[in-house]
Amino acid sequence: MAPTILIAGATGNTGQAVVETLPKLLQSSKALSDYRIIALTRSSKSPVAQRLAKLPGVEVIEKNWVDITSDWLREHQVTRAFIAPHNNPNAFAEESTFHIAALNAGVKYVVRISTTAANVRADSPAYYARTHWAVEALLSSPEFTNLQWTSLQPNVFSAFYLSSAIEFIKNYRKTGNQGDLKLMASKDAPVGVIDSSEVGVFAAHLLSQEDPSVHNKAKYVLNGPEDVTGQQIVDLVEHYIGTQVEVEKVSYQDTSFVDQIWEHQMGRKMFNFNHEQGSPGDRCTQDYTY
């Protein structure tokens, strides 16, 4: 079996671009041309997974990365890996377990996706950002000397940054009414938003380096090619709807999406808990507080 590069979360926002970019880079590499790629996914039947499976040198395997063990990594001869961890409250427990498995299996190099650099600190008010700080601190410890790693700290993803504007346009075209335009952006502060696929391409280039040691313990801040302000987003919306956005409908630096994400995650956990604890009838009446 040939040495392997593992892509965990291959069908995700950044993982797709890693898998799509990596085969050509390996083919042109004298040192890594015999490497194969394992694209990990929770559903090998999804359209994205089936498309990736057609790429040269790519094997799609249906497996949740949180279940990976050192034995599994050794069995598949994984020497390099990419991971885009989730941002649930148990993220540190699961990602740190992955890195320990990689260390014990003799994996040589890992590229991971972090979050916006300004938030990666011990006192960040956001738990997921503290998780990324904790993982980077773990990997920087002497115990992990034998596992080289690079952490990518991309600025906010453009699809996420512009999502509310896109929904505003869709709703206006459908109903002719202006809803609320809630923007993460400040009205005047420029932000270099980045497309998730660009992050994946960058990760693929790191994984294809003959000697990645120059990137060991590096934390790369990735920005898009153009800075965008909240006012520019409003201007763009007005261009696509053909009229001015009512001033009172716009709110800048809006973070209400955080509460929505929390409610969504808690609602999903509540459903799963009820599903495990009771009958279908019970699920309609049980209520648990977290």
PDB file of C-alpha atoms in Angstrom:
ATOM      1  CA  MET A   1       0.000   0.000   0.000  1.00  0.00           C
ATOM      2  CA  ALA A   2       1.295   3.449  -0.934  1.00  0.00           C
ATOM      3  CA  PRO A   3       1.808   6.240   1.603  1.00  0.00           C
ATOM      4  CA  THR A   4      -1.403   8.175   2.091  1.00  0.00           C
ATOM      5  CA  ILE A   5      -2.623  11.733   2.587  1.00  0.00           C
ATOM      6  CA  LEU A   6      -5.858  11.787   4.571  1.00  0.00           C
ATOM      7  CA  ILE A   7      -8.454  14.503   3.963  1.00  0.00           C
ATOM      8  CA  ALA A   8     -10.907  14.565   6.876  1.00  0.00           C
ATOM      9  CA  GLY A   9     -14.098  16.375   5.957  1.00  0.00           C
ATOM     10  CA  ALA A  10     -13.464  15.956   2.238  1.00  0.00           C
ATOM     11  CA  THR A  11     -16.938  17.076   1.207  1.00  0.00           C
ATOM     12  CA  GLY A  12     -16.937  20.192   3.400  1.00  0.00           C
ATOM     13  CA  ASN A  13     -16.374  23.834   2.502  1.00  0.00           C
ATOM     14  CA  THR A  14     -12.588  23.671   2.458  1.00  0.00           C
ATOM     15  CA  GLY A  15     -12.101  19.916   2.075  1.00  0.00           C
ATOM     16  CA  GLN A  16     -13.535  19.767  -1.440  1.00  0.00           C
ATOM     17  CA  ALA A  17     -10.933  22.164  -2.793  1.00  0.00           C
ATOM     18  CA  VAL A  18      -8.142  20.239  -1.043  1.00  0.00           C
ATOM     19  CA  VAL A  19      -9.176  16.983  -2.753  1.00  0.00           C
ATOM     20  CA  GLU A  20      -9.703  18.667  -6.125  1.00  0.00           C
ATOM     21  CA  THR A  21      -6.327  20.429  -6.078  1.00  0.00           C
ATOM     22  CA  LEU A  22      -4.062  17.811  -4.530  1.00  0.00           C
ATOM     23  CA  PRO A  23      -3.975  15.096  -7.285  1.00  0.00           C
ATOM     24  CA  LYS A  24      -2.371  17.382  -9.885  1.00  0.00           C
ATOM     25  CA  LEU A  25       0.172  18.659  -7.371  1.00  0.00           C
ATOM     26  CA  LEU A  26       1.161  15.106  -6.419  1.00  0.00           C
ATOM     27  CA  GLN A  27       1.417  14.011 -10.050  1.00  0.00           C
ATOM     28  CA  SER A  28       3.929  16.778 -10.734  1.00  0.00           C
ATOM     29  CA  SER A  29       5.985  15.962  -7.628  1.00  0.00           C
ATOM     30  CA  LYS A  30       8.953  13.617  -7.960  1.00  0.00           C
ATOM     31  CA  ALA A  31       8.936  12.771  -4.266  1.00  0.00           C
ATOM     32  CA  LEU A  32       5.170  12.372  -3.745  1.00  0.00           C
ATOM     33  CA  SER A  33       3.916  11.055  -7.080  1.00  0.00           C
ATOM     34  CA  ASP A  34       3.213   7.601  -5.617  1.00  0.00           C
ATOM     35  CA  TYR A  35       1.104   8.975  -2.753  1.00  0.00           C
ATOM     36  CA  ARG A  36      -2.593   8.198  -2.688  1.00  0.00           C
ATOM     37  CA  ILE A  37      -5.397  10.311  -1.239  1.00  0.00           C
ATOM     38  CA  ILE A  38      -8.137   9.136   1.115  1.00  0.00           C
ATOM     39  CA  ALA A  39     -11.140  11.463   1.090  1.00  0.00           C
ATOM     40  CA  LEU A  40     -13.119  10.884   4.271  1.00  0.00           C
ATOM     41  CA  THR A  41     -16.860  11.548   4.299  1.00  0.00           C
ATOM     42  CA  ARG A  42     -19.877  10.595   6.370  1.00  0.00           C
ATOM     43  CA  SER A  43     -21.836   9.802   3.198  1.00  0.00           C
ATOM     44  CA  SER A  44     -20.081   8.233   0.234  1.00  0.00           C
ATOM     45  CA  LYS A  45     -23.356   8.369  -1.715  1.00  0.00           C
ATOM     46  CA  SER A  46     -23.583  12.156  -1.738  1.00  0.00           C
ATOM     47  CA  PRO A  47     -23.129  13.857  -5.137  1.00  0.00           C
ATOM     48  CA  VAL A  48     -19.964  15.610  -3.945  1.00  0.00           C
ATOM     49  CA  ALA A  49     -18.406  12.380  -2.649  1.00  0.00           C
ATOM     50  CA  GLN A  50     -19.213  10.557  -5.891  1.00  0.00           C
ATOM     51  CA  ARG A  51     -17.641  13.370  -7.905  1.00  0.00           C
ATOM     52  CA  LEU A  52     -14.476  13.329  -5.801  1.00  0.00           C
ATOM     53  CA  ALA A  53     -14.229   9.538  -6.161  1.00  0.00           C
ATOM     54  CA  LYS A  54     -13.662   9.998  -9.905  1.00  0.00           C
ATOM     55  CA  LEU A  55     -10.486  12.027  -9.385  1.00  0.00           C
ATOM     56  CA  PRO A  56      -7.192  10.207 -10.064  1.00  0.00           C
ATOM     57  CA  GLY A  57      -5.555   8.694  -7.001  1.00  0.00           C
ATOM     58  CA  VAL A  58      -8.512   9.485  -4.738  1.00  0.00           C
ATOM     59  CA  GLU A  59     -10.293   6.853  -2.656  1.00  0.00           C
ATOM     60  CA  VAL A  60     -13.485   7.943  -0.899  1.00  0.00           C
ATOM     61  CA  ILE A  61     -14.089   6.203   2.435  1.00  0.00           C
ATOM     62  CA  GLU A  62     -17.238   6.601   4.497  1.00  0.00           C
ATOM     63  CA  LYS A  63     -16.114   7.243   8.070  1.00  0.00           C
ATOM     64  CA  ASN A  64     -16.517   9.922  10.696  1.00  0.00           C
ATOM     65  CA  TRP A  65     -13.103  11.405  11.488  1.00  0.00           C
ATOM     66  CA  VAL A  66     -13.891  11.466  15.222  1.00  0.00           C
ATOM     67  CA  ASP A  67     -13.799   7.648  15.152  1.00  0.00           C
ATOM     68  CA  ILE A  68     -10.280   7.463  13.711  1.00  0.00           C
ATOM     69  CA  THR A  69      -7.725   5.549  15.778  1.00  0.00           C
ATOM     70  CA  SER A  70      -3.970   5.091  15.586  1.00  0.00           C
ATOM     71  CA  ASP A  71      -4.491   1.548  14.327  1.00  0.00           C
ATOM     72  CA  TRP A  72      -6.698   2.812  11.497  1.00  0.00           C
ATOM     73  CA  LEU A  73      -4.106   5.410  10.490  1.00  0.00           C
ATOM     74  CA  ARG A  74      -1.313   2.841  10.509  1.00  0.00           C
ATOM     75  CA  GLU A  75      -3.427   0.358   8.564  1.00  0.00           C
ATOM     76  CA  HIS A  76      -3.981   2.928   5.805  1.00  0.00           C
ATOM     77  CA  GLN A  77      -0.370   4.171   5.946  1.00  0.00           C
ATOM     78  CA  VAL A  78      -1.387   7.776   6.559  1.00  0.00           C
ATOM     79  CA  THR A  79       1.656  10.049   6.687  1.00  0.00           C
ATOM     80  CA  ARG A  80      -0.005  13.419   6.144  1.00  0.00           C
ATOM     81  CA  ALA A  81      -3.474  14.692   7.006  1.00  0.00           C
ATOM     82  CA  PHE A  82      -5.858  17.601   6.606  1.00  0.00           C
ATOM     83  CA  ILE A  83      -8.606  18.315   9.112  1.00  0.00           C
ATOM     84  CA  ALA A  84     -11.331  20.957   9.232  1.00  0.00           C
ATOM     85  CA  PRO A  85     -12.795  20.461  12.725  1.00  0.00           C
ATOM     86  CA  HIS A  86     -16.353  21.322  13.707  1.00  0.00           C
ATOM     87  CA  ASN A  87     -17.206  24.116  16.163  1.00  0.00           C
ATOM     88  CA  ASN A  88     -19.434  22.228  18.593  1.00  0.00           C
ATOM     89  CA  PRO A  89     -18.730  22.431  22.347  1.00  0.00           C
ATOM     90  CA  ASN A  90     -16.918  19.061  22.263  1.00  0.00           C
ATOM     91  CA  ALA A  91     -14.543  20.194  19.510  1.00  0.00           C
ATOM     92  CA  PHE A  92     -11.416  20.192  21.671  1.00  0.00           C
ATOM     93  CA  ALA A  93     -12.046  16.710  23.020  1.00  0.00           C
ATOM     94  CA  GLU A  94     -12.537  15.265  19.547  1.00  0.00           C
ATOM     95  CA  GLU A  95      -9.850  17.145  17.643  1.00  0.00           C
ATOM     96  CA  SER A  96      -7.214  16.608  20.326  1.00  0.00           C
ATOM     97  CA  THR A  97      -8.025  12.880  20.248  1.00  0.00           C
ATOM     98  CA  PHE A  98      -7.455  12.928  16.483  1.00  0.00           C
ATOM     99  CA  HIS A  99      -4.034  14.564  16.886  1.00  0.00           C
ATOM    100  CA  ILE A 100      -3.007  12.124  19.617  1.00  0.00           C
ATOM    101  CA  ALA A 101      -3.967   9.245  17.328  1.00  0.00           C
ATOM    102  CA  ALA A 102      -1.935  10.844  14.524  1.00  0.00           C
ATOM    103  CA  LEU A 103       1.073  11.312  16.811  1.00  0.00           C
ATOM    104  CA  ASN A 104       0.982   7.718  18.029  1.00  0.00           C
ATOM    105  CA  ALA A 105       0.506   6.404  14.489  1.00  0.00           C
ATOM    106  CA  GLY A 106       3.603   8.167  13.205  1.00  0.00           C
ATOM    107  CA  VAL A 107       1.798  10.692  10.999  1.00  0.00           C
ATOM    108  CA  LYS A 108       4.401  13.256   9.988  1.00  0.00           C
ATOM    109  CA  TYR A 109       2.413  16.376   9.059  1.00  0.00           C
ATOM    110  CA  VAL A 110      -1.067  17.789   9.697  1.00  0.00           C
ATOM    111  CA  VAL A 111      -2.724  20.862   8.208  1.00  0.00           C
ATOM    112  CA  ARG A 112      -5.720  22.083  10.193  1.00  0.00           C
ATOM    113  CA  ILE A 113      -8.304  24.818   9.744  1.00  0.00           C
ATOM    114  CA  SER A 114      -8.514  27.316  12.590  1.00  0.00           C
ATOM    115  CA  THR A 115     -10.572  30.515  12.761  1.00  0.00           C
ATOM    116  CA  THR A 116     -10.018  34.261  12.422  1.00  0.00           C
ATOM    117  CA  ALA A 117      -6.648  35.070  13.964  1.00  0.00           C
ATOM    118  CA  ALA A 118      -7.899  37.938  16.147  1.00  0.00           C
ATOM    119  CA  ASN A 119     -10.199  35.518  17.975  1.00  0.00           C
ATOM    120  CA  VAL A 120      -7.673  32.732  18.595  1.00  0.00           C
ATOM    121  CA  ARG A 121      -6.725  33.597  22.155  1.00  0.00           C
ATOM    122  CA  ALA A 122      -7.182  32.207  25.639  1.00  0.00           C
ATOM    123  CA  ASP A 123      -9.599  34.951  26.699  1.00  0.00           C
ATOM    124  CA  SER A 124     -11.818  34.907  23.624  1.00  0.00           C
ATOM    125  CA  PRO A 125     -15.502  35.199  24.604  1.00  0.00           C
ATOM    126  CA  ALA A 126     -16.370  32.629  21.924  1.00  0.00           C
ATOM    127  CA  TYR A 127     -15.790  29.048  23.086  1.00  0.00           C
ATOM    128  CA  TYR A 128     -14.960  27.741  19.593  1.00  0.00           C
ATOM    129  CA  ALA A 129     -12.166  30.310  19.246  1.00  0.00           C
ATOM    130  CA  ARG A 130     -10.742  29.279  22.626  1.00  0.00           C
ATOM    131  CA  THR A 131     -10.876  25.700  21.343  1.00  0.00           C
ATOM    132  CA  HIS A 132      -8.632  26.604  18.411  1.00  0.00           C
ATOM    133  CA  TRP A 133      -6.230  28.367  20.779  1.00  0.00           C
ATOM    134  CA  ALA A 134      -6.167  25.278  23.002  1.00  0.00           C
ATOM    135  CA  VAL A 135      -5.525  22.910  20.095  1.00  0.00           C
ATOM    136  CA  GLU A 136      -2.657  25.070  18.827  1.00  0.00           C
ATOM    137  CA  ALA A 137      -1.204  25.183  22.351  1.00  0.00           C
ATOM    138  CA  LEU A 138      -1.473  21.398  22.553  1.00  0.00           C
ATOM    139  CA  LEU A 139       0.308  20.907  19.233  1.00  0.00           C
ATOM    140  CA  SER A 140       3.021  23.372  20.302  1.00  0.00           C
ATOM    141  CA  SER A 141       3.873  21.335  23.413  1.00  0.00           C
ATOM    142  CA  PRO A 142       7.114  19.309  23.589  1.00  0.00           C
ATOM    143  CA  GLU A 143       5.126  16.069  23.619  1.00  0.00           C
ATOM    144  CA  PHE A 144       4.067  16.720  20.000  1.00  0.00           C
ATOM    145  CA  THR A 145       7.534  17.427  18.628  1.00  0.00           C
ATOM    146  CA  ASN A 146       7.343  14.455  16.248  1.00  0.00           C
ATOM    147  CA  LEU A 147       4.133  15.696  14.632  1.00  0.00           C
ATOM    148  CA  GLN A 148       4.674  18.660  12.337  1.00  0.00           C
ATOM    149  CA  TRP A 149       1.658  20.890  11.793  1.00  0.00           C
ATOM    150  CA  THR A 150       0.356  24.078  10.240  1.00  0.00           C
ATOM    151  CA  SER A 151      -2.731  25.956  11.388  1.00  0.00           C
ATOM    152  CA  LEU A 152      -4.609  28.080   8.854  1.00  0.00           C
ATOM    153  CA  GLN A 153      -6.419  31.080  10.323  1.00  0.00           C
ATOM    154  CA  PRO A 154      -8.650  32.319   7.495  1.00  0.00           C
ATOM    155  CA  ASN A 155     -10.573  35.524   7.720  1.00  0.00           C
ATOM    156  CA  VAL A 156     -14.344  35.195   7.618  1.00  0.00           C
ATOM    157  CA  PHE A 157     -15.666  33.106   4.710  1.00  0.00           C
ATOM    158  CA  SER A 158     -17.383  35.163   2.023  1.00  0.00           C
ATOM    159  CA  ALA A 159     -20.381  32.804   1.747  1.00  0.00           C
ATOM    160  CA  PHE A 160     -21.074  33.246   5.461  1.00  0.00           C
ATOM    161  CA  TYR A 161     -20.321  36.978   5.480  1.00  0.00           C
ATOM    162  CA  LEU A 162     -22.699  37.661   2.583  1.00  0.00           C
ATOM    163  CA  SER A 163     -25.402  35.104   3.400  1.00  0.00           C
ATOM    164  CA  SER A 164     -27.843  37.596   4.940  1.00  0.00           C
ATOM    165  CA  ALA A 165     -27.503  39.891   1.913  1.00  0.00           C
ATOM    166  CA  ILE A 166     -28.215  36.979  -0.425  1.00  0.00           C
ATOM    167  CA  GLU A 167     -31.316  36.007   1.540  1.00  0.00           C
ATOM    168  CA  PHE A 168     -32.478  39.642   1.515  1.00  0.00           C
ATOM    169  CA  ILE A 169     -32.215  39.727  -2.289  1.00  0.00           C
ATOM    170  CA  LYS A 170     -34.019  36.407  -2.671  1.00  0.00           C
ATOM    171  CA  ASN A 171     -36.840  37.499  -0.398  1.00  0.00           C
ATOM    172  CA  TYR A 172     -37.250  40.839  -2.161  1.00  0.00           C
ATOM    173  CA  ARG A 173     -37.388  39.219  -5.581  1.00  0.00           C
ATOM    174  CA  LYS A 174     -39.974  36.754  -4.330  1.00  0.00           C
ATOM    175  CA  THR A 175     -42.237  39.069  -2.337  1.00  0.00           C
ATOM    176  CA  GLY A 176     -41.368  42.609  -3.376  1.00  0.00           C
ATOM    177  CA  ASN A 177     -40.959  43.487   0.297  1.00  0.00           C
ATOM    178  CA  GLN A 178     -37.801  44.507   2.110  1.00  0.00           C
ATOM    179  CA  GLY A 179     -37.059  42.495   5.211  1.00  0.00           C
ATOM    180  CA  ASP A 180     -34.343  43.206   7.757  1.00  0.00           C
ATOM    181  CA  LEU A 181     -30.801  43.304   6.389  1.00  0.00           C
ATOM    182  CA  LYS A 182     -28.624  42.131   9.283  1.00  0.00           C
ATOM    183  CA  LEU A 183     -24.932  42.347   8.438  1.00  0.00           C
ATOM    184  CA  MET A 184     -21.941  41.085  10.383  1.00  0.00           C
ATOM    185  CA  ALA A 185     -19.962  43.827   8.714  1.00  0.00           C
ATOM    186  CA  SER A 186     -19.244  47.236  10.119  1.00  0.00           C
ATOM    187  CA  LYS A 187     -20.529  50.022   7.901  1.00  0.00           C
ATOM    188  CA  ASP A 188     -17.104  51.476   7.145  1.00  0.00           C
ATOM    189  CA  ALA A 189     -14.416  49.025   8.344  1.00  0.00           C
ATOM    190  CA  PRO A 190     -12.969  46.998   5.423  1.00  0.00           C
ATOM    191  CA  VAL A 191     -12.634  43.225   5.882  1.00  0.00           C
ATOM    192  CA  GLY A 192     -10.698  40.886   3.586  1.00  0.00           C
ATOM    193  CA  VAL A 193     -13.268  38.103   3.304  1.00  0.00           C
ATOM    194  CA  ILE A 194     -12.061  34.899   1.674  1.00  0.00           C
ATOM    195  CA  ASP A 195     -13.687  32.098  -0.280  1.00  0.00           C
ATOM    196  CA  SER A 196     -13.477  28.723   1.466  1.00  0.00           C
ATOM    197  CA  SER A 197     -12.175  27.058  -1.695  1.00  0.00           C
ATOM    198  CA  GLU A 198      -9.138  29.361  -1.703  1.00  0.00           C
ATOM    199  CA  VAL A 199      -8.281  28.096   1.784  1.00  0.00           C
ATOM    200  CA  GLY A 200      -8.546  24.509   0.521  1.00  0.00           C
ATOM    201  CA  VAL A 201      -6.218  25.234  -2.399  1.00  0.00           C
ATOM    202  CA  PHE A 202      -3.654  26.732  -0.016  1.00  0.00           C
ATOM    203  CA  ALA A 203      -3.898  23.663   2.234  1.00  0.00           C
ATOM    204  CA  ALA A 204      -3.353  21.360  -0.747  1.00  0.00           C
ATOM    205  CA  HIS A 205      -0.152  23.184  -1.658  1.00  0.00           C
ATOM    206  CA  LEU A 206       1.121  22.747   1.896  1.00  0.00           C
ATOM    207  CA  LEU A 207       0.322  19.021   1.880  1.00  0.00           C
ATOM    208  CA  SER A 208       2.159  18.559  -1.413  1.00  0.00           C
ATOM    209  CA  GLN A 209       5.418  20.080  -0.182  1.00  0.00           C
ATOM    210  CA  GLU A 210       8.313  17.642  -0.397  1.00  0.00           C
ATOM    211  CA  ASP A 211       9.640  18.983   2.903  1.00  0.00           C
ATOM    212  CA  PRO A 212       6.929  20.686   4.990  1.00  0.00           C
ATOM    213  CA  SER A 213       9.272  21.374   7.912  1.00  0.00           C
ATOM    214  CA  VAL A 214       9.597  25.043   6.917  1.00  0.00           C
ATOM    215  CA  HIS A 215       5.861  25.360   7.674  1.00  0.00           C
ATOM    216  CA  ASN A 216       6.010  23.464  10.975  1.00  0.00           C
ATOM    217  CA  LYS A 217       4.170  25.266  13.794  1.00  0.00           C
ATOM    218  CA  ALA A 218       3.215  28.070  11.413  1.00  0.00           C
ATOM    219  CA  LYS A 219      -0.071  29.905  11.848  1.00  0.00           C
ATOM    220  CA  TYR A 220      -0.979  31.474   8.539  1.00  0.00           C
ATOM    221  CA  VAL A 221      -3.518  34.285   8.366  1.00  0.00           C
ATOM    222  CA  LEU A 222      -5.430  34.051   5.085  1.00  0.00           C
ATOM    223  CA  ASN A 223      -7.298  36.996   3.625  1.00  0.00           C
ATOM    224  CA  GLY A 224      -9.182  37.440   0.388  1.00  0.00           C
ATOM    225  CA  PRO A 225      -7.926  39.654  -2.452  1.00  0.00           C
ATOM    226  CA  GLU A 226     -10.333  42.536  -1.783  1.00  0.00           C
ATOM    227  CA  ASP A 227     -11.497  44.314   1.352  1.00  0.00           C
ATOM    228  CA  VAL A 228     -15.260  44.756   1.740  1.00  0.00           C
ATOM    229  CA  THR A 229     -17.219  47.169   3.959  1.00  0.00           C
ATOM    230  CA  GLY A 230     -20.801  46.906   5.115  1.00  0.00           C
ATOM    231  CA  GLN A 231     -21.734  49.903   2.995  1.00  0.00           C
ATOM    232  CA  GLN A 232     -20.356  48.150  -0.083  1.00  0.00           C
ATOM    233  CA  ILE A 233     -22.540  45.133   0.689  1.00  0.00           C
ATOM    234  CA  VAL A 234     -25.586  47.392   0.911  1.00  0.00           C
ATOM    235  CA  ASP A 235     -24.585  48.990  -2.407  1.00  0.00           C
ATOM    236  CA  LEU A 236     -24.336  45.529  -3.939  1.00  0.00           C
ATOM    237  CA  VAL A 237     -27.781  44.565  -2.631  1.00  0.00           C
ATOM    238  CA  GLU A 238     -29.257  47.739  -4.100  1.00  0.00           C
ATOM    239  CA  HIS A 239     -27.684  46.924  -7.450  1.00  0.00           C
ATOM    240  CA  TYR A 240     -29.367  43.510  -7.546  1.00  0.00           C
ATOM    241  CA  ILE A 241     -32.802  44.615  -6.318  1.00  0.00           C
ATOM    242  CA  GLY A 242     -32.878  47.770  -8.433  1.00  0.00           C
ATOM    243  CA  THR A 243     -33.843  50.116  -5.617  1.00  0.00           C
ATOM    244  CA  GLN A 244     -32.494  51.615  -2.407  1.00  0.00           C
ATOM    245  CA  VAL A 245     -32.529  49.616   0.804  1.00  0.00           C
ATOM    246  CA  GLU A 246     -34.566  51.383   3.468  1.00  0.00           C
ATOM    247  CA  VAL A 247     -32.160  52.785   6.052  1.00  0.00           C
ATOM    248  CA  GLU A 248     -34.162  51.496   9.008  1.00  0.00           C
ATOM    249  CA  LYS A 249     -33.959  47.957   7.627  1.00  0.00           C
ATOM    250  CA  VAL A 250     -30.149  47.796   7.860  1.00  0.00           C
ATOM    251  CA  SER A 251     -28.260  46.811  10.996  1.00  0.00           C
ATOM    252  CA  TYR A 252     -24.463  46.587  11.020  1.00  0.00           C
ATOM    253  CA  GLN A 253     -22.211  44.503  13.261  1.00  0.00           C
ATOM    254  CA  ASP A 254     -25.167  42.244  13.951  1.00  0.00           C
ATOM    255  CA  THR A 255     -24.271  39.066  15.856  1.00  0.00           C
ATOM    256  CA  SER A 256     -27.746  37.635  16.325  1.00  0.00           C
ATOM    257  CA  PHE A 257     -26.674  34.743  14.083  1.00  0.00           C
ATOM    258  CA  VAL A 258     -24.668  33.383  17.048  1.00  0.00           C
ATOM    259  CA  ASP A 259     -27.889  32.885  19.016  1.00  0.00           C
ATOM    260  CA  GLN A 260     -29.510  31.260  15.981  1.00  0.00           C
ATOM    261  CA  ILE A 261     -26.624  28.803  15.637  1.00  0.00           C
ATOM    262  CA  TRP A 262     -26.814  28.004  19.360  1.00  0.00           C
ATOM    263  CA  GLU A 263     -30.569  27.461  19.198  1.00  0.00           C
ATOM    264  CA  HIS A 264     -30.166  25.234  16.150  1.00  0.00           C
ATOM    265  CA  GLN A 265     -27.492  23.111  17.814  1.00  0.00           C
ATOM    266  CA  MET A 266     -29.407  22.824  21.070  1.00  0.00           C
ATOM    267  CA  GLY A 267     -32.590  21.965  19.226  1.00  0.00           C
ATOM    268  CA  ARG A 268     -30.813  19.217  17.327  1.00  0.00           C
ATOM    269  CA  LYS A 269     -29.280  17.827  20.511  1.00  0.00           C
ATOM    270  CA  MET A 270     -32.641  17.926  22.262  1.00  0.00           C
ATOM    271  CA  PHE A 271     -34.238  15.965  19.429  1.00  0.00           C
ATOM    272  CA  ASN A 272     -31.426  13.393  19.480  1.00  0.00           C
ATOM    273  CA  PHE A 273     -31.680  13.052  23.253  1.00  0.00           C
ATOM    274  CA  ASN A 274     -35.437  12.582  23.112  1.00  0.00           C
ATOM    275  CA  HIS A 275     -35.035  10.128  20.272  1.00  0.00           C
ATOM    276  CA  GLU A 276     -32.675   8.019  22.359  1.00  0.00           C
ATOM    277  CA  GLN A 277     -34.674   8.270  25.596  1.00  0.00           C
ATOM    278  CA  GLY A 278     -38.269   7.736  24.530  1.00  0.00           C
ATOM    279  CA  SER A 279     -40.760   6.480  22.017  1.00  0.00           C
ATOM    280  CA  PRO A 280     -41.912   8.590  19.049  1.00  0.00           C
ATOM    281  CA  GLY A 281     -44.867   9.712  21.125  1.00  0.00           C
ATOM    282  CA  ASP A 282     -42.614  10.713  24.000  1.00  0.00           C
ATOM    283  CA  ARG A 283     -40.592  12.958  21.700  1.00  0.00           C
ATOM    284  CA  CYS A 284     -43.576  15.251  21.247  1.00  0.00           C
ATOM    285  CA  THR A 285     -44.052  15.893  24.952  1.00  0.00           C
ATOM    286  CA  GLN A 286     -40.655  15.629  26.644  1.00  0.00           C
ATOM    287  CA  ASP A 287     -38.779  18.815  27.390  1.00  0.00           C
ATOM    288  CA  TYR A 288     -35.221  18.938  28.681  1.00  0.00           C
ATOM    289  CA  THR A 289     -33.245  21.965  29.807  1.00  0.00           C
ATOM    290  CA  TYR A 290     -29.547  22.195  29.004  1.00  0.00           C
TER     291      TYR A 290
END
